[in-house]
């Protein structure tokens, strides 16, 4: 076993230092004033000793392999795969660093960070410029490699630290004292509380320290199978610690200084890739069930009937996830083929679905049965992961229907072939949407199976979780190269970086109340792992059909999930459809219609996520980091910054307990804007129709007043704007309303509309609108509801023109413009046309002395 106990020497290197340890060489990079990289490579002990390493920086530097990452999208160094990501990858100039070699330590400083490397025993301490500790390793053994080449990194922790992220995990949001495994598996019908592992492999977490509310981001750029021990283990010989341990590779550690969770996710997605801006249809209702594509024949007619039924019953819809039954052949499912008994004319069928505004999202799998009719052709094109014992043969593992081989997406020729087949057999048939599924490579148990690794050679053990991310990247590229459109890719698996290409979901969940409740912290954990575009199969995928109440509650929760799909493969021969219970058809439809009216808000959140990595569904701690009472709350979330959602998650509930975060007043959307002070727990009565929601003071919530039924084709013509007055006199807030055509990539060249909405409270409240971008809005009317419970306005002006005041609601609603004060909601309602240029609304709350008048 090799334990790094001492620092031997250090020398300046671009953007940091090259540091020799007694068993490893460590390269230090200060990427930005908040991001530090420590790359630790154990050298060959048979070729180096600590003594000779001390005198040879050249030899030590030569020991460092060339960087070769498929994941990093921002670097400050040369990478062997830079050419593959030309036009995507950003190369930063590392910061200037001051180095001071002291008797007991080496000190590396920038204007914002101070890194202290203690020499003997070896210890790593990171502080900010004011000396506040951000990170500390265990002293004397921070880095270890054992005889099996497993590598371990030990870090200090406080007993009450909170740990969020880790990709996709069951159980509570906070992983303090949890033992977590990073290994992507096909975990059908998983236990949502206890199951580990699941479908994603994202070795990233956020540590939140209770004593000072400061957060730190930790990312390991290593995709061997690994584990996190987050304080579950104790030893009397060391202070409380966490560790990360991987089966091989390097300790390639990125520390993000925070201290806000928001800035950590901004930095993490800067490093690993900004989340994709989905086409609008990807945010709409996606119908799905394995049932239809498994029919003996005429699946196409059944699916068209499903969409027509949805329209007839008044349900909006934007797509259909087409399960893999369309590829069924005699030997089983065969990707890039069509079953013509089920789909006699795929092009005609796709055209019919597109005409109905429900584009197909065909299921694509990377495993190839040995009996696949094109197997020989694939073999000739050299597309497979290779057997470790005989590299002339493909590696074989269990697959759907029998043994199969697996596509090697690290092979340039295999990537080229995949795009060709995908374009010819799927995209050209009539879709820009792809569903990458069963791409965990879980059944390749021989981790020494060989991958091309773009000519370098590697093993599936080090590259397995990256395969699905490259697979999703190819789908985005193939669509763009075919017709220039913005692809909608949804992928079940994923490594760090998957957010750049695809929407995810939390896999094949089981139908139960427990799953409804505990899929929520799983989704919130994924959102704190840099992937804002995720969701769950609404109603449950595996198991029996959901009961009526369960389906209603699941839909009411699902309408806030970025991916919204009712999907099933029930074991009782039923099909989960939104109208399956006639007694609740209306309330389920109303909930889905609400999601569609929320499109202006949802798409604006999608843009914010694309720009900064901010979650769409946000745990309360994301916005209220200083309120310790929210640190472990994972049954309530924020839909964006201002809207708190407390879905009913328990069977037969008559009330819902809700904690309202400190630092704001909260207005209930279910109780005529009843006001509650933050920092308290309340109980609100609920019925089966209830979706408890609260808008914070200063909140801004845009919605569509005209009902949308298709997110891709329908346009917002009348904007409904809900505003909650700031608690403090003179308080201000703002909101960026985003829009574009929702289908193309023209937004990249400025064809978008960004409207900055500012709300400034005071005796005269001002609501201003300023826009940029060349995309032409379809909005023609504006409806504003401004919550102001203490006083009715004196007057309302738009661009200096006084609006007429109505005391009668009926007359107000018939008028083309004006304002009305609702005594029920204690709010002012304003209606006016949407001006073509920037404008301002002024609402006077000055005292009106009727006697003097």
Tab-separated table of C-alpha atoms in Angstrom, residues 439-749:
chain	number	residue	atom	x	y	z
A	439	UNK	CA	-27.150	2.424	-21.969
A	440	UNK	CA	-25.572	1.621	-18.606
A	441	UNK	CA	-23.368	-1.163	-20.101
A	442	UNK	CA	-24.227	-2.889	-16.848
A	443	UNK	CA	-23.905	-6.449	-18.163
A	444	UNK	CA	-20.266	-6.135	-19.281
A	445	UNK	CA	-18.837	-7.612	-16.111
A	446	UNK	CA	-15.324	-7.942	-17.532
A	447	UNK	CA	-14.048	-4.486	-16.663
A	448	UNK	CA	-10.874	-5.192	-18.647
A	449	UNK	CA	-12.819	-5.314	-21.917
A	450	UNK	CA	-11.044	-3.018	-24.354
A	451	UNK	CA	-12.214	0.325	-25.681
A	452	UNK	CA	-10.565	2.407	-28.388
A	453	UNK	CA	-10.382	5.608	-26.284
A	454	UNK	CA	-9.742	7.578	-29.482
A	455	UNK	CA	-6.627	5.614	-30.329
A	456	UNK	CA	-5.058	5.466	-26.880
A	457	UNK	CA	-6.730	2.283	-25.745
A	458	UNK	CA	-8.594	1.911	-22.494
A	459	UNK	CA	-10.931	-0.359	-20.576
A	460	UNK	CA	-14.671	-0.394	-20.123
A	461	UNK	CA	-13.951	-0.191	-16.392
A	462	UNK	CA	-12.667	3.369	-16.754
A	463	UNK	CA	-15.042	4.504	-19.520
A	464	UNK	CA	-18.366	2.714	-18.965
A	465	UNK	CA	-20.508	5.612	-17.665
A	466	UNK	CA	-19.155	7.920	-20.365
A	467	UNK	CA	-20.579	5.754	-23.166
A	468	UNK	CA	-24.157	6.989	-22.766
A	469	UNK	CA	-23.010	10.616	-22.609
A	470	UNK	CA	-21.143	10.228	-25.914
A	471	UNK	CA	-24.166	8.385	-27.315
A	472	UNK	CA	-26.389	11.355	-26.449
A	473	UNK	CA	-23.875	13.780	-27.930
A	474	UNK	CA	-24.039	11.887	-31.233
A	475	UNK	CA	-27.840	12.193	-31.305
A	476	UNK	CA	-27.585	15.980	-30.891
A	477	UNK	CA	-24.970	16.157	-33.641
A	478	UNK	CA	-26.896	13.870	-36.008
A	479	UNK	CA	-30.079	15.940	-35.826
A	480	UNK	CA	-28.213	19.187	-36.295
A	481	UNK	CA	-26.242	17.857	-39.238
A	482	UNK	CA	-29.391	16.457	-40.862
A	483	UNK	CA	-31.686	19.497	-40.748
A	484	UNK	CA	-30.194	22.101	-38.406
A	485	UNK	CA	-32.900	21.591	-35.776
A	486	UNK	CA	-32.529	21.494	-32.017
A	487	UNK	CA	-32.605	17.869	-30.908
A	488	UNK	CA	-34.678	16.541	-28.056
A	489	UNK	CA	-32.646	13.744	-26.481
A	490	UNK	CA	-33.750	11.907	-23.373
A	491	UNK	CA	-31.380	9.429	-21.747
A	492	UNK	CA	-31.875	7.028	-18.840
A	493	UNK	CA	-28.225	6.822	-17.823
A	494	UNK	CA	-25.516	9.459	-17.614
A	495	UNK	CA	-22.134	10.523	-16.359
A	496	UNK	CA	-21.089	13.989	-15.336
A	497	UNK	CA	-21.637	16.082	-18.462
A	498	UNK	CA	-24.847	14.336	-19.558
A	499	UNK	CA	-26.651	17.621	-18.846
A	500	UNK	CA	-25.026	19.177	-21.912
A	501	UNK	CA	-26.863	16.875	-24.314
A	502	UNK	CA	-29.911	15.228	-22.781
A	503	UNK	CA	-32.871	15.249	-20.480
A	504	UNK	CA	-32.843	12.438	-17.915
A	505	UNK	CA	-35.366	10.604	-15.817
A	506	UNK	CA	-34.917	8.517	-12.680
A	507	UNK	CA	-35.480	5.212	-14.399
A	508	UNK	CA	-37.891	2.318	-14.034
A	509	UNK	CA	-39.616	3.252	-10.797
A	510	UNK	CA	-42.227	1.165	-8.990
A	511	UNK	CA	-45.846	2.211	-8.587
A	512	UNK	CA	-46.376	3.090	-4.916
A	513	UNK	CA	-46.978	5.994	-2.578
A	514	UNK	CA	-43.464	5.449	-1.255
A	515	UNK	CA	-42.045	6.045	-4.738
A	516	UNK	CA	-44.076	9.223	-5.211
A	517	UNK	CA	-42.690	10.581	-1.927
A	518	UNK	CA	-39.079	9.478	-2.307
A	519	UNK	CA	-38.551	10.100	-6.016
A	520	UNK	CA	-38.772	13.759	-5.013
A	521	UNK	CA	-35.452	13.921	-3.073
A	522	UNK	CA	-33.896	11.813	-5.833
A	523	UNK	CA	-34.925	14.413	-8.426
A	524	UNK	CA	-33.770	17.257	-6.165
A	525	UNK	CA	-30.431	15.484	-5.682
A	526	UNK	CA	-29.978	15.161	-9.432
A	527	UNK	CA	-30.791	18.876	-9.755
A	528	UNK	CA	-27.983	19.630	-7.273
A	529	UNK	CA	-25.674	17.487	-9.420
A	530	UNK	CA	-25.715	19.816	-12.404
A	531	UNK	CA	-28.638	18.186	-14.252
A	532	UNK	CA	-31.744	20.400	-14.075
A	533	UNK	CA	-33.619	18.498	-16.806
A	534	UNK	CA	-34.955	15.427	-15.076
A	535	UNK	CA	-38.143	13.809	-13.826
A	536	UNK	CA	-39.805	10.487	-13.003
A	537	UNK	CA	-42.201	8.173	-14.797
A	538	UNK	CA	-45.505	9.612	-13.588
A	539	UNK	CA	-47.785	6.940	-12.143
A	540	UNK	CA	-44.893	4.495	-11.827
A	541	UNK	CA	-43.376	2.287	-14.519
A	542	UNK	CA	-43.200	-1.167	-12.927
A	543	UNK	CA	-45.765	-2.899	-10.745
A	544	UNK	CA	-49.566	-2.581	-10.773
A	545	UNK	CA	-51.643	0.267	-12.101
A	546	UNK	CA	-51.735	3.306	-9.791
A	547	UNK	CA	-54.904	3.822	-7.824
A	548	UNK	CA	-57.030	6.852	-8.622
A	549	UNK	CA	-55.815	9.025	-5.747
A	550	UNK	CA	-52.187	8.051	-6.317
A	551	UNK	CA	-52.361	8.923	-10.022
A	552	UNK	CA	-53.935	12.307	-9.249
A	553	UNK	CA	-51.250	13.172	-6.696
A	554	UNK	CA	-48.456	11.955	-8.985
A	555	UNK	CA	-49.686	14.106	-11.878
A	556	UNK	CA	-50.047	17.113	-9.540
A	557	UNK	CA	-46.394	16.636	-8.595
A	558	UNK	CA	-45.258	15.732	-12.105
A	559	UNK	CA	-46.453	18.954	-13.706
A	560	UNK	CA	-43.507	20.706	-12.015
A	561	UNK	CA	-40.911	18.171	-13.167
A	562	UNK	CA	-38.858	19.268	-16.186
A	563	UNK	CA	-39.529	15.903	-17.830
A	564	UNK	CA	-43.249	15.145	-17.720
A	565	UNK	CA	-44.172	11.702	-19.020
A	566	UNK	CA	-46.828	9.229	-17.909
A	567	UNK	CA	-45.114	5.918	-18.689
A	568	UNK	CA	-45.888	2.334	-17.699
A	569	UNK	CA	-45.146	-1.334	-18.119
A	570	UNK	CA	-47.639	-2.598	-15.573
A	571	UNK	CA	-47.703	-6.191	-14.372
A	572	UNK	CA	-51.514	-6.369	-14.280
A	573	UNK	CA	-52.125	-5.936	-18.044
A	574	UNK	CA	-53.238	-2.309	-17.628
A	575	UNK	CA	-52.061	0.839	-19.372
A	576	UNK	CA	-51.591	4.028	-17.352
A	577	UNK	CA	-53.300	6.867	-19.197
A	578	UNK	CA	-54.325	10.281	-17.847
A	579	UNK	CA	-58.026	9.600	-18.463
A	580	UNK	CA	-58.056	6.050	-17.015
A	581	UNK	CA	-60.234	7.161	-14.052
A	582	UNK	CA	-63.362	8.924	-15.233
A	583	UNK	CA	-63.989	10.347	-11.765
A	584	UNK	CA	-60.658	12.212	-11.815
A	585	UNK	CA	-60.244	12.844	-15.538
A	586	UNK	CA	-61.126	16.530	-15.126
A	587	UNK	CA	-58.738	17.209	-12.231
A	588	UNK	CA	-55.874	15.405	-13.993
A	589	UNK	CA	-56.554	17.364	-17.176
A	590	UNK	CA	-56.731	20.614	-15.207
A	591	UNK	CA	-53.354	19.922	-13.624
A	592	UNK	CA	-51.724	19.246	-17.002
A	593	UNK	CA	-53.360	22.355	-18.466
A	594	UNK	CA	-51.848	24.324	-15.574
A	595	UNK	CA	-48.391	23.079	-16.587
A	596	UNK	CA	-48.994	24.339	-20.108
A	597	UNK	CA	-50.083	27.759	-18.839
A	598	UNK	CA	-46.859	27.852	-16.829
A	599	UNK	CA	-44.794	27.591	-20.042
A	600	UNK	CA	-43.440	31.191	-19.900
A	601	UNK	CA	-42.056	30.467	-16.425
A	602	UNK	CA	-40.866	26.934	-17.246
A	603	UNK	CA	-39.073	27.973	-20.434
A	604	UNK	CA	-37.459	30.930	-18.673
A	605	UNK	CA	-36.191	28.534	-15.993
A	606	UNK	CA	-34.913	26.292	-18.776
A	607	UNK	CA	-32.902	29.220	-20.117
A	608	UNK	CA	-31.552	30.097	-16.673
A	609	UNK	CA	-30.491	26.470	-16.227
A	610	UNK	CA	-28.803	26.532	-19.634
A	611	UNK	CA	-26.871	29.646	-18.687
A	612	UNK	CA	-25.932	28.898	-15.063
A	613	UNK	CA	-26.778	25.302	-14.142
A	614	UNK	CA	-29.444	26.490	-11.675
A	615	UNK	CA	-32.084	23.825	-10.960
A	616	UNK	CA	-35.626	24.155	-12.237
A	617	UNK	CA	-37.041	22.176	-9.307
A	618	UNK	CA	-35.013	23.581	-6.420
A	619	UNK	CA	-34.593	22.248	-2.910
A	620	UNK	CA	-35.368	24.985	-0.415
A	621	UNK	CA	-31.713	25.105	0.620
A	622	UNK	CA	-30.745	26.381	-2.838
A	623	UNK	CA	-32.523	29.711	-2.247
A	624	UNK	CA	-32.485	29.831	1.568
A	625	UNK	CA	-28.980	28.697	2.428
A	626	UNK	CA	-28.880	30.663	5.686
A	627	UNK	CA	-32.044	29.073	7.089
A	628	UNK	CA	-30.855	25.879	8.776
A	629	UNK	CA	-34.408	24.589	9.127
A	630	UNK	CA	-34.541	23.882	5.376
A	631	UNK	CA	-31.315	21.842	5.178
A	632	UNK	CA	-33.079	18.500	5.508
A	633	UNK	CA	-36.426	19.340	3.906
A	634	UNK	CA	-36.932	17.222	0.791
A	635	UNK	CA	-40.726	16.900	0.489
A	636	UNK	CA	-41.156	20.530	-0.581
A	637	UNK	CA	-39.415	22.423	-3.373
A	638	UNK	CA	-39.243	25.692	-5.222
A	639	UNK	CA	-40.292	25.907	-8.858
A	640	UNK	CA	-37.769	28.569	-9.734
A	641	UNK	CA	-36.860	31.263	-7.241
A	642	UNK	CA	-40.253	32.448	-6.099
A	643	UNK	CA	-42.848	29.650	-6.138
A	644	UNK	CA	-42.858	27.149	-3.282
A	645	UNK	CA	-44.709	23.891	-4.024
A	646	UNK	CA	-45.846	21.527	-1.265
A	647	UNK	CA	-47.542	18.683	-3.123
A	648	UNK	CA	-49.725	16.272	-1.189
A	649	UNK	CA	-47.692	13.058	-1.025
A	650	UNK	CA	-49.636	10.958	1.494
A	651	UNK	CA	-52.684	8.800	0.880
A	652	UNK	CA	-55.930	10.139	2.291
A	653	UNK	CA	-54.400	13.392	3.526
A	654	UNK	CA	-56.768	16.065	4.849
A	655	UNK	CA	-54.047	18.609	5.572
A	656	UNK	CA	-50.473	19.388	4.551
A	657	UNK	CA	-47.737	20.549	6.885
A	658	UNK	CA	-45.484	23.130	5.238
A	659	UNK	CA	-42.402	24.931	6.469
A	660	UNK	CA	-42.123	28.412	4.964
A	661	UNK	CA	-38.483	29.602	4.840
A	662	UNK	CA	-37.325	32.532	6.874
A	663	UNK	CA	-36.553	35.822	5.177
A	664	UNK	CA	-39.761	36.289	3.194
A	665	UNK	CA	-43.515	36.575	3.503
A	666	UNK	CA	-45.469	33.867	1.677
A	667	UNK	CA	-48.810	34.227	-0.098
A	668	UNK	CA	-50.956	31.140	-0.609
A	669	UNK	CA	-52.267	30.603	-4.133
A	670	UNK	CA	-54.876	28.203	-2.721
A	671	UNK	CA	-56.253	30.656	-0.109
A	672	UNK	CA	-56.837	33.938	-1.966
A	673	UNK	CA	-53.268	35.083	-1.251
A	674	UNK	CA	-53.471	34.611	2.508
A	675	UNK	CA	-50.169	35.885	3.922
A	676	UNK	CA	-47.854	33.892	6.193
A	677	UNK	CA	-44.631	35.059	7.800
A	678	UNK	CA	-41.588	32.989	6.899
A	679	UNK	CA	-39.708	30.936	9.468
A	680	UNK	CA	-42.750	28.944	10.630
A	681	UNK	CA	-44.459	25.636	9.970
A	682	UNK	CA	-48.134	25.829	9.046
A	683	UNK	CA	-50.857	23.311	8.323
A	684	UNK	CA	-53.149	23.890	5.385
A	685	UNK	CA	-56.335	21.928	4.628
A	686	UNK	CA	-56.281	19.964	1.373
A	687	UNK	CA	-58.712	18.166	-0.911
A	688	UNK	CA	-58.004	15.905	-3.859
A	689	UNK	CA	-57.908	19.030	-6.034
A	690	UNK	CA	-55.292	20.800	-3.913
A	691	UNK	CA	-51.831	21.731	-5.171
A	692	UNK	CA	-50.512	23.855	-2.276
A	693	UNK	CA	-48.378	26.699	-3.640
A	694	UNK	CA	-46.959	29.865	-2.125
A	695	UNK	CA	-45.337	32.855	-3.804
A	696	UNK	CA	-42.685	34.716	-1.840
A	697	UNK	CA	-42.744	38.469	-1.240
A	698	UNK	CA	-41.121	40.211	-4.176
A	699	UNK	CA	-41.940	37.186	-6.308
A	700	UNK	CA	-42.593	37.360	-10.043
A	701	UNK	CA	-44.449	34.545	-11.817
A	702	UNK	CA	-45.267	34.788	-15.545
A	703	UNK	CA	-47.897	32.501	-17.079
A	704	UNK	CA	-49.976	32.307	-20.232
A	705	UNK	CA	-53.519	33.602	-19.962
A	706	UNK	CA	-54.526	31.925	-23.208
A	707	UNK	CA	-54.600	28.152	-22.788
A	708	UNK	CA	-51.848	26.296	-24.634
A	709	UNK	CA	-52.321	22.736	-25.866
A	710	UNK	CA	-49.024	22.251	-27.642
A	711	UNK	CA	-45.798	23.795	-26.377
A	712	UNK	CA	-44.074	23.621	-29.744
A	713	UNK	CA	-46.793	25.119	-31.921
A	714	UNK	CA	-48.953	27.301	-29.659
A	715	UNK	CA	-47.819	30.820	-28.739
A	716	UNK	CA	-48.407	32.919	-25.656
A	717	UNK	CA	-50.610	35.784	-26.806
A	718	UNK	CA	-51.722	37.118	-23.413
A	719	UNK	CA	-49.231	37.180	-20.539
A	720	UNK	CA	-50.503	36.684	-16.994
A	721	UNK	CA	-48.091	38.180	-14.488
A	722	UNK	CA	-48.448	37.467	-10.770
A	723	UNK	CA	-46.440	39.813	-8.532
A	724	UNK	CA	-46.128	39.791	-4.751
A	725	UNK	CA	-45.226	43.148	-3.264
A	726	UNK	CA	-41.880	43.222	-1.454
A	727	UNK	CA	-42.101	43.002	2.345
A	728	UNK	CA	-39.848	45.992	2.831
A	729	UNK	CA	-40.601	49.489	1.594
A	730	UNK	CA	-38.409	50.106	-1.431
A	731	UNK	CA	-37.649	46.412	-1.913
A	732	UNK	CA	-36.761	45.367	-5.462
A	733	UNK	CA	-36.685	42.158	-7.476
A	734	UNK	CA	-36.309	41.187	-11.105
A	735	UNK	CA	-37.083	38.314	-13.452
A	736	UNK	CA	-35.740	37.423	-16.893
A	737	UNK	CA	-38.548	36.264	-19.177
A	738	UNK	CA	-37.069	34.254	-22.044
A	739	UNK	CA	-38.530	33.161	-25.377
A	740	UNK	CA	-37.396	31.955	-28.799
A	741	UNK	CA	-38.840	29.786	-31.571
A	742	UNK	CA	-38.415	26.670	-29.418
A	743	UNK	CA	-37.266	24.385	-32.239
A	744	UNK	CA	-34.156	25.708	-33.987
A	745	UNK	CA	-30.683	26.768	-32.898
A	746	UNK	CA	-31.212	30.347	-34.102
A	747	UNK	CA	-31.100	31.546	-30.484
A	748	UNK	CA	-27.325	31.051	-30.686
A	749	UNK	CA	-27.169	33.969	-33.126
